[in-house]
Amino acid sequence: MTGAGFGGLYALHKLRASGLAVRVLEAAPSVGGTWWANRYPGARVDIQSLEYSYSFSEPLQQQWRWSERYASQPELLRYANHVADRFELRRDIVLNTRVSAAHFDEAAACWRVRSDVGRSWRARFIVMAIGPLSTPNTPAFDGLDAFTGPVLHSAAWPHEPVDFGGRDVALVGTGSSGVQMIPLIAEQARTLTVFQRTAAYAVPARNGPLDPEREARIKADYAGFRARNRRMRAGFGSELSPHPLPTLAVTDAERQALFEERWQIGGFSLLGAFVDTLTDLRANEACAEFVRGKIRAIVRDPAVAARLCPTHPIGCKRLCVDTGYYDTYNRANVTLVDVSRAPIERIAPHGVVSGGREHRADLLVLATGFDAFTGPLTRIDLRGRGGLHIRDKWRGGPLNYLGLTVAGFPNLFNLVGPGSTSAFTSVITAIEHHIDWIAECIGWLAAHGRQTLEASADAEAQWVARVNQIAEQTVYPHCNSWYLGANIPGKPRIFMPLAGGFPAYAERCAAVARDGYAGFVTR
Ligand code: NAP
């Protein structure tokens, strides 16, 4: 198994409990995955921690105490370490070990795995738990190497504290990572210049200490709460219901009142106010305009506010959950540079050049995201039957079946990858679902005397077509997001995650298992 983030930790626990010998190979010197790597100022989860946490162990979910509504990165990392200790996982985790190659040996029906320092392993099954957002995207800016100050990427942040005091900081990128760190850097830096290619929708997190009454209420029936969440499209948020009518079927006053109520609650609740926000462009515009109204009310300079107002549908790119983001642009030391029409021309030794002007900087922050879904796998020398490289298999987009498997790559399972609801689900809910399914599948193979399971090419083609058909019924194709690969120059524009909702997806996976792994070839 590759990766000791939240996916790898639970996979190790579950598969070991199923009687399998499991070894986890982790490139980092620590468990924690995303929460090990993404340690920029303000990094915290955007789904409430009582929901973004494991449900597989009742004692764990009862005993662990989150200090805030949305846990910070250090607390999430402590949680990952606690889980590793509590379930005695460390003895089967090999740290500082990056998997560089995995080849399927057809004669022996097993995987031969190699690390970058030449160690090797043999495995019947391989679980890729490397996370869909683990390959940082560093744009190929001219002159980047000649920049004289530090260049920090949000997803490969230094482990020692970064002192922004007295510095002129340039920051590129206004997705979730940029939106979280901009207010905190602005408080410390002498100046902060933000280079924005696409304006972001950000909703207030309303973070704060966890309300003990709410915690007690949820913990009184945690299993029931988790079950209700699993019936939600996103796998979380069951405490709030959408309005029974579509957005445009209610009066303006009623609509604004509900949007305002959700804005006050904070987080993703705004997108759940009405059922059609993500499927009807006119309904979506009502919600989008509500947020633009908030931006115009918060940001004092109308010209800056106008630049901060997004024009694409809300939720089309992942909604950002913030603390003081728009307010930051009222500070005298913060400048917003719009690079939507004139891209960054180059990085100079002491600044960033855009629109023919050099903006001085002695520290450059890249909050420029990830080569999502495909990047983590295609960077490995991963070869299935006939030596087929995953890069070649996925040249036109990430073919897969159920998001979990790839035809031609027997006994390989990919967690929270393309074709699953991963990006639209609370990821730990997705992880637990995937791993439970994988454990059951491996058990079925053993019970039926089969050595390998492999998606059929037909099942795979139909699945990918279905993922794209479902996306066509939503607002998602109407912007350039990492869901579409549109953030990476040259990447095929294919909608990768499944937008059909977690319950339908889980039911489909269960049905496939009930039908003796329909769509798979087993030998
Ligand atoms: P992202 O959403 O992909 O944002 C990257 C930003 O960099 C975008 O504003 C993008 O502009 C900009 N950018 C990329 N290349 C550029 C270029 N050549 N010139 C100028 N701007 C450029 O990445 P992210 O913020 O790291 O977030 C990725 C995902 O990670 C999130 O959507 C979320 O799922 C997860 N995440 C979650 C949290 C959390 O709150 N828990 C925090 C961080 C990340 P365009 O939009 O124009 O491409």
Coordinates of C-alpha atoms in Angstrom, one line a residue, residues 24 119 148 171 184 234 261 267 289 315 328 338 380 403 427 481 498:
V24 CA 2.4 0.7 4.0
R119 CA 14.2 -1.6 -2.0
T148 CA 16.5 35.8 -5.2
L171 CA 1.4 35.4 -3.6
L184 CA -2.6 35.7 8.0
A234 CA -21.9 15.0 0.0
E261 CA -29.2 32.5 7.3
G267 CA -19.2 26.9 5.5
E289 CA -25.0 37.2 -6.8
G315 CA -19.5 25.9 -6.5
T328 CA -8.0 41.6 4.0
D338 CA -5.7 40.9 -11.7
I380 CA 5.1 6.6 -10.7
G403 CA -13.3 5.1 -9.4
V427 CA -13.1 12.7 2.1
S481 CA -11.4 23.8 -12.4
L498 CA -18.4 11.7 -10.0

